[in-house]
Each structure stands twice: as C-alpha cells, then as structure tokens.
C-alpha cells in the first residue's frame, strides 16, 4: 500500500464544532447602599451657597480662588472654591 497524499477537498468532513453548553443565567445582587457621603457634600454645598447668598457674597470674597492671595499665604483658597457657586444655575449644574 502506498501512501498517496489526499487533496483536502477529498477528505471526509471533520465533525462540526459545537460550543460548550451554556450554564443557566446567574443573577448577581448588587447591594443598594445609600450614598450618605454624596448627600453630605451636597448639603454642605447648598448650605454654604445659601449663607453666601444671604450674606451678600461675603463668603465668596473670603474664599474665592485668587492666585495672588494664595501665594501670599491664604491656602484655604485652594479648597473653599469647591463649595462656592456663582448662582442657582451654577449650583444646580454642579
């Protein structure tokens, strides 16, 4: 018997590949945690805005970001602008 090469199209078809059976759907429960820290920061922003509004923008004058004053040593001006807003739209969008 001689072993003659067989053309690929003359070979018998290979068995079809079947994907592995899928496991049943697994449900993942995500705990619903109340974002207390976010609510706390939101409340601080609203309270500071109202105090600033009622004081005639006194807090903005004391805490707005001013590079010259920061260099002069008023380092709180690096953090206080996070809580200061220019108006209701600015507060709402942020």
JSON list of N, CA and C in Angstrom, two decimals, residues 23-70:
[
{"chain": "A", "resi": 23, "resn": "UNK", "atom": "N", "xyz": [-24.21, 27.65, 30.79]},
{"chain": "A", "resi": 23, "resn": "UNK", "atom": "CA", "xyz": [-24.78, 27.42, 32.11]},
{"chain": "A", "resi": 23, "resn": "UNK", "atom": "C", "xyz": [-26.01, 28.32, 32.27]},
{"chain": "A", "resi": 24, "resn": "UNK", "atom": "N", "xyz": [-26.90, 27.97, 33.17]},
{"chain": "A", "resi": 24, "resn": "UNK", "atom": "CA", "xyz": [-28.07, 28.82, 33.36]},
{"chain": "A", "resi": 24, "resn": "UNK", "atom": "C", "xyz": [-27.66, 30.22, 33.78]},
{"chain": "A", "resi": 25, "resn": "UNK", "atom": "N", "xyz": [-28.51, 31.19, 33.52]},
{"chain": "A", "resi": 25, "resn": "UNK", "atom": "CA", "xyz": [-28.22, 32.58, 33.86]},
{"chain": "A", "resi": 25, "resn": "UNK", "atom": "C", "xyz": [-28.04, 32.71, 35.36]},
{"chain": "A", "resi": 26, "resn": "UNK", "atom": "N", "xyz": [-26.98, 33.40, 35.74]},
{"chain": "A", "resi": 26, "resn": "UNK", "atom": "CA", "xyz": [-26.71, 33.63, 37.15]},
{"chain": "A", "resi": 26, "resn": "UNK", "atom": "C", "xyz": [-27.10, 35.06, 37.49]},
{"chain": "A", "resi": 27, "resn": "UNK", "atom": "N", "xyz": [-27.80, 35.23, 38.53]},
{"chain": "A", "resi": 27, "resn": "UNK", "atom": "CA", "xyz": [-28.20, 36.56, 38.98]},
{"chain": "A", "resi": 27, "resn": "UNK", "atom": "C", "xyz": [-27.19, 37.07, 40.01]},
{"chain": "A", "resi": 28, "resn": "UNK", "atom": "N", "xyz": [-26.77, 38.30, 39.80]},
{"chain": "A", "resi": 28, "resn": "UNK", "atom": "CA", "xyz": [-25.83, 38.92, 40.71]},
{"chain": "A", "resi": 28, "resn": "UNK", "atom": "C", "xyz": [-26.57, 40.02, 41.44]},
{"chain": "A", "resi": 29, "resn": "UNK", "atom": "N", "xyz": [-26.53, 39.97, 42.74]},
{"chain": "A", "resi": 29, "resn": "UNK", "atom": "CA", "xyz": [-27.19, 41.00, 43.53]},
{"chain": "A", "resi": 29, "resn": "UNK", "atom": "C", "xyz": [-26.19, 42.09, 43.88]},
{"chain": "A", "resi": 30, "resn": "UNK", "atom": "N", "xyz": [-26.55, 43.31, 43.56]},
{"chain": "A", "resi": 30, "resn": "UNK", "atom": "CA", "xyz": [-25.72, 44.45, 43.91]},
{"chain": "A", "resi": 30, "resn": "UNK", "atom": "C", "xyz": [-26.39, 45.15, 45.07]},
{"chain": "A", "resi": 31, "resn": "UNK", "atom": "N", "xyz": [-25.66, 45.28, 46.15]},
{"chain": "A", "resi": 31, "resn": "UNK", "atom": "CA", "xyz": [-26.25, 45.89, 47.32]},
{"chain": "A", "resi": 31, "resn": "UNK", "atom": "C", "xyz": [-26.58, 47.35, 47.04]},
{"chain": "A", "resi": 32, "resn": "UNK", "atom": "N", "xyz": [-27.70, 47.78, 47.49]},
{"chain": "A", "resi": 32, "resn": "UNK", "atom": "CA", "xyz": [-28.15, 49.15, 47.30]},
{"chain": "A", "resi": 32, "resn": "UNK", "atom": "C", "xyz": [-27.76, 49.95, 48.55]},
{"chain": "A", "resi": 33, "resn": "UNK", "atom": "N", "xyz": [-26.68, 50.68, 48.43]},
{"chain": "A", "resi": 33, "resn": "UNK", "atom": "CA", "xyz": [-26.17, 51.46, 49.55]},
{"chain": "A", "resi": 33, "resn": "UNK", "atom": "C", "xyz": [-26.55, 52.91, 49.33]},
{"chain": "A", "resi": 34, "resn": "UNK", "atom": "N", "xyz": [-27.04, 53.55, 50.36]},
{"chain": "A", "resi": 34, "resn": "UNK", "atom": "CA", "xyz": [-27.39, 54.96, 50.28]},
{"chain": "A", "resi": 34, "resn": "UNK", "atom": "C", "xyz": [-26.10, 55.77, 50.28]},
{"chain": "A", "resi": 35, "resn": "UNK", "atom": "N", "xyz": [-25.91, 56.65, 49.30]},
{"chain": "A", "resi": 35, "resn": "UNK", "atom": "CA", "xyz": [-24.66, 57.43, 49.21]},
{"chain": "A", "resi": 35, "resn": "UNK", "atom": "C", "xyz": [-24.64, 58.58, 50.21]},
{"chain": "A", "resi": 36, "resn": "UNK", "atom": "N", "xyz": [-24.47, 58.26, 51.48]},
{"chain": "A", "resi": 36, "resn": "UNK", "atom": "CA", "xyz": [-24.51, 59.27, 52.53]},
{"chain": "A", "resi": 36, "resn": "UNK", "atom": "C", "xyz": [-23.47, 60.36, 52.33]},
{"chain": "A", "resi": 37, "resn": "UNK", "atom": "N", "xyz": [-22.25, 59.98, 51.93]},
{"chain": "A", "resi": 37, "resn": "UNK", "atom": "CA", "xyz": [-21.19, 60.97, 51.76]},
{"chain": "A", "resi": 37, "resn": "UNK", "atom": "C", "xyz": [-21.56, 61.96, 50.66]},
{"chain": "A", "resi": 38, "resn": "UNK", "atom": "N", "xyz": [-22.12, 61.47, 49.56]},
{"chain": "A", "resi": 38, "resn": "UNK", "atom": "CA", "xyz": [-22.54, 62.38, 48.48]},
{"chain": "A", "resi": 38, "resn": "UNK", "atom": "C", "xyz": [-23.63, 63.32, 48.95]},
{"chain": "A", "resi": 39, "resn": "UNK", "atom": "N", "xyz": [-24.59, 62.81, 49.70]},
{"chain": "A", "resi": 39, "resn": "UNK", "atom": "CA", "xyz": [-25.66, 63.66, 50.23]},
{"chain": "A", "resi": 39, "resn": "UNK", "atom": "C", "xyz": [-25.09, 64.70, 51.20]},
{"chain": "A", "resi": 40, "resn": "UNK", "atom": "N", "xyz": [-24.10, 64.30, 51.98]},
{"chain": "A", "resi": 40, "resn": "UNK", "atom": "CA", "xyz": [-23.47, 65.22, 52.93]},
{"chain": "A", "resi": 40, "resn": "UNK", "atom": "C", "xyz": [-22.78, 66.37, 52.19]},
{"chain": "A", "resi": 41, "resn": "UNK", "atom": "N", "xyz": [-22.01, 66.05, 51.15]},
{"chain": "A", "resi": 41, "resn": "UNK", "atom": "CA", "xyz": [-21.33, 67.09, 50.37]},
{"chain": "A", "resi": 41, "resn": "UNK", "atom": "C", "xyz": [-22.35, 67.98, 49.67]},
{"chain": "A", "resi": 42, "resn": "UNK", "atom": "N", "xyz": [-23.42, 67.39, 49.16]},
{"chain": "A", "resi": 42, "resn": "UNK", "atom": "CA", "xyz": [-24.48, 68.18, 48.52]},
{"chain": "A", "resi": 42, "resn": "UNK", "atom": "C", "xyz": [-25.11, 69.15, 49.51]},
{"chain": "A", "resi": 43, "resn": "UNK", "atom": "N", "xyz": [-25.39, 68.66, 50.72]},
{"chain": "A", "resi": 43, "resn": "UNK", "atom": "CA", "xyz": [-25.98, 69.52, 51.74]},
{"chain": "A", "resi": 43, "resn": "UNK", "atom": "C", "xyz": [-25.04, 70.67, 52.11]},
{"chain": "A", "resi": 44, "resn": "UNK", "atom": "N", "xyz": [-23.77, 70.38, 52.25]},
{"chain": "A", "resi": 44, "resn": "UNK", "atom": "CA", "xyz": [-22.80, 71.43, 52.58]},
{"chain": "A", "resi": 44, "resn": "UNK", "atom": "C", "xyz": [-22.78, 72.48, 51.47]},
{"chain": "A", "resi": 45, "resn": "UNK", "atom": "N", "xyz": [-22.79, 72.04, 50.21]},
{"chain": "A", "resi": 45, "resn": "UNK", "atom": "CA", "xyz": [-22.79, 72.99, 49.10]},
{"chain": "A", "resi": 45, "resn": "UNK", "atom": "C", "xyz": [-24.02, 73.88, 49.11]},
{"chain": "A", "resi": 46, "resn": "UNK", "atom": "N", "xyz": [-25.17, 73.32, 49.36]},
{"chain": "A", "resi": 46, "resn": "UNK", "atom": "CA", "xyz": [-26.41, 74.11, 49.39]},
{"chain": "A", "resi": 46, "resn": "UNK", "atom": "C", "xyz": [-26.40, 75.08, 50.57]},
{"chain": "A", "resi": 47, "resn": "UNK", "atom": "N", "xyz": [-25.99, 74.61, 51.74]},
{"chain": "A", "resi": 47, "resn": "UNK", "atom": "CA", "xyz": [-25.96, 75.47, 52.93]},
{"chain": "A", "resi": 47, "resn": "UNK", "atom": "C", "xyz": [-24.97, 76.62, 52.73]},
{"chain": "A", "resi": 48, "resn": "UNK", "atom": "N", "xyz": [-23.78, 76.32, 52.24]},
{"chain": "A", "resi": 48, "resn": "UNK", "atom": "CA", "xyz": [-22.78, 77.37, 52.01]},
{"chain": "A", "resi": 48, "resn": "UNK", "atom": "C", "xyz": [-23.29, 78.36, 50.97]},
{"chain": "A", "resi": 49, "resn": "UNK", "atom": "N", "xyz": [-23.95, 77.87, 49.92]},
{"chain": "A", "resi": 49, "resn": "UNK", "atom": "CA", "xyz": [-24.50, 78.76, 48.91]},
{"chain": "A", "resi": 49, "resn": "UNK", "atom": "C", "xyz": [-25.55, 79.70, 49.52]},
{"chain": "A", "resi": 50, "resn": "UNK", "atom": "N", "xyz": [-26.44, 79.15, 50.32]},
{"chain": "A", "resi": 50, "resn": "UNK", "atom": "CA", "xyz": [-27.48, 79.99, 50.93]},
{"chain": "A", "resi": 50, "resn": "UNK", "atom": "C", "xyz": [-26.88, 81.02, 51.89]},
{"chain": "A", "resi": 51, "resn": "UNK", "atom": "N", "xyz": [-25.91, 80.61, 52.69]},
{"chain": "A", "resi": 51, "resn": "UNK", "atom": "CA", "xyz": [-25.26, 81.56, 53.60]},
{"chain": "A", "resi": 51, "resn": "UNK", "atom": "C", "xyz": [-24.55, 82.65, 52.79]},
{"chain": "A", "resi": 52, "resn": "UNK", "atom": "N", "xyz": [-23.87, 82.24, 51.71]},
{"chain": "A", "resi": 52, "resn": "UNK", "atom": "CA", "xyz": [-23.17, 83.21, 50.86]},
{"chain": "A", "resi": 52, "resn": "UNK", "atom": "C", "xyz": [-24.16, 84.17, 50.21]},
{"chain": "A", "resi": 53, "resn": "UNK", "atom": "N", "xyz": [-25.28, 83.66, 49.77]},
{"chain": "A", "resi": 53, "resn": "UNK", "atom": "CA", "xyz": [-26.30, 84.49, 49.13]},
{"chain": "A", "resi": 53, "resn": "UNK", "atom": "C", "xyz": [-26.89, 85.48, 50.13]},
{"chain": "A", "resi": 54, "resn": "UNK", "atom": "N", "xyz": [-27.20, 85.01, 51.33]},
{"chain": "A", "resi": 54, "resn": "UNK", "atom": "CA", "xyz": [-27.79, 85.86, 52.36]},
{"chain": "A", "resi": 54, "resn": "UNK", "atom": "C", "xyz": [-26.80, 86.88, 52.91]},
{"chain": "A", "resi": 55, "resn": "UNK", "atom": "N", "xyz": [-25.51, 86.57, 52.84]},
{"chain": "A", "resi": 55, "resn": "UNK", "atom": "CA", "xyz": [-24.51, 87.48, 53.38]},
{"chain": "A", "resi": 55, "resn": "UNK", "atom": "C", "xyz": [-24.02, 88.50, 52.35]},
{"chain": "A", "resi": 56, "resn": "UNK", "atom": "N", "xyz": [-24.62, 88.49, 51.17]},
{"chain": "A", "resi": 56, "resn": "UNK", "atom": "CA", "xyz": [-24.19, 89.43, 50.15]},
{"chain": "A", "resi": 56, "resn": "UNK", "atom": "C", "xyz": [-22.86, 89.05, 49.52]},
{"chain": "A", "resi": 57, "resn": "UNK", "atom": "N", "xyz": [-22.64, 87.75, 49.34]},
{"chain": "A", "resi": 57, "resn": "UNK", "atom": "CA", "xyz": [-21.41, 87.23, 48.73]},
{"chain": "A", "resi": 57, "resn": "UNK", "atom": "C", "xyz": [-20.17, 87.46, 49.57]},
{"chain": "A", "resi": 58, "resn": "UNK", "atom": "N", "xyz": [-20.35, 87.57, 50.87]},
{"chain": "A", "resi": 58, "resn": "UNK", "atom": "CA", "xyz": [-19.24, 87.75, 51.80]},
{"chain": "A", "resi": 58, "resn": "UNK", "atom": "C", "xyz": [-18.32, 86.54, 51.80]},
{"chain": "A", "resi": 59, "resn": "UNK", "atom": "N", "xyz": [-18.91, 85.31, 51.75]},
{"chain": "A", "resi": 59, "resn": "UNK", "atom": "CA", "xyz": [-18.07, 84.11, 51.74]},
{"chain": "A", "resi": 59, "resn": "UNK", "atom": "C", "xyz": [-17.26, 84.00, 50.46]},
{"chain": "A", "resi": 60, "resn": "UNK", "atom": "N", "xyz": [-17.84, 84.42, 49.35]},
{"chain": "A", "resi": 60, "resn": "UNK", "atom": "CA", "xyz": [-17.10, 84.39, 48.08]},
{"chain": "A", "resi": 60, "resn": "UNK", "atom": "C", "xyz": [-15.89, 85.31, 48.15]},
{"chain": "A", "resi": 61, "resn": "UNK", "atom": "N", "xyz": [-16.07, 86.48, 48.74]},
{"chain": "A", "resi": 61, "resn": "UNK", "atom": "CA", "xyz": [-14.96, 87.41, 48.87]},
{"chain": "A", "resi": 61, "resn": "UNK", "atom": "C", "xyz": [-13.85, 86.83, 49.73]},
{"chain": "A", "resi": 62, "resn": "UNK", "atom": "N", "xyz": [-14.23, 86.07, 50.75]},
{"chain": "A", "resi": 62, "resn": "UNK", "atom": "CA", "xyz": [-13.22, 85.49, 51.65]},
{"chain": "A", "resi": 62, "resn": "UNK", "atom": "C", "xyz": [-12.61, 84.19, 51.15]},
{"chain": "A", "resi": 63, "resn": "UNK", "atom": "N", "xyz": [-13.30, 83.50, 50.22]},
{"chain": "A", "resi": 63, "resn": "UNK", "atom": "CA", "xyz": [-12.81, 82.17, 49.85]},
{"chain": "A", "resi": 63, "resn": "UNK", "atom": "C", "xyz": [-12.61, 81.91, 48.38]},
{"chain": "A", "resi": 64, "resn": "UNK", "atom": "N", "xyz": [-12.89, 82.89, 47.52]},
{"chain": "A", "resi": 64, "resn": "UNK", "atom": "CA", "xyz": [-12.73, 82.66, 46.09]},
{"chain": "A", "resi": 64, "resn": "UNK", "atom": "C", "xyz": [-11.26, 82.40, 45.75]},
{"chain": "A", "resi": 65, "resn": "UNK", "atom": "N", "xyz": [-11.04, 81.63, 44.68]},
{"chain": "A", "resi": 65, "resn": "UNK", "atom": "CA", "xyz": [-9.67, 81.34, 44.28]},
{"chain": "A", "resi": 65, "resn": "UNK", "atom": "C", "xyz": [-9.03, 82.59, 43.68]},
{"chain": "A", "resi": 66, "resn": "UNK", "atom": "N", "xyz": [-7.97, 83.00, 44.30]},
{"chain": "A", "resi": 66, "resn": "UNK", "atom": "CA", "xyz": [-7.20, 84.16, 43.84]},
{"chain": "A", "resi": 66, "resn": "UNK", "atom": "C", "xyz": [-5.74, 83.78, 43.97]},
{"chain": "A", "resi": 67, "resn": "UNK", "atom": "N", "xyz": [-5.10, 83.53, 42.85]},
{"chain": "A", "resi": 67, "resn": "UNK", "atom": "CA", "xyz": [-3.72, 83.03, 42.87]},
{"chain": "A", "resi": 67, "resn": "UNK", "atom": "C", "xyz": [-2.78, 83.93, 43.66]},
{"chain": "A", "resi": 68, "resn": "UNK", "atom": "N", "xyz": [-2.91, 85.23, 43.51]},
{"chain": "A", "resi": 68, "resn": "UNK", "atom": "CA", "xyz": [-2.04, 86.15, 44.22]},
{"chain": "A", "resi": 68, "resn": "UNK", "atom": "C", "xyz": [-2.18, 85.97, 45.73]},
{"chain": "A", "resi": 69, "resn": "UNK", "atom": "N", "xyz": [-3.42, 85.88, 46.20]},
{"chain": "A", "resi": 69, "resn": "UNK", "atom": "CA", "xyz": [-3.64, 85.72, 47.64]},
{"chain": "A", "resi": 69, "resn": "UNK", "atom": "C", "xyz": [-3.20, 84.36, 48.14]},
{"chain": "A", "resi": 70, "resn": "UNK", "atom": "N", "xyz": [-3.31, 83.33, 47.29]},
{"chain": "A", "resi": 70, "resn": "UNK", "atom": "CA", "xyz": [-2.84, 82.00, 47.69]},
{"chain": "A", "resi": 70, "resn": "UNK", "atom": "C", "xyz": [-1.33, 82.03, 47.89]}
]
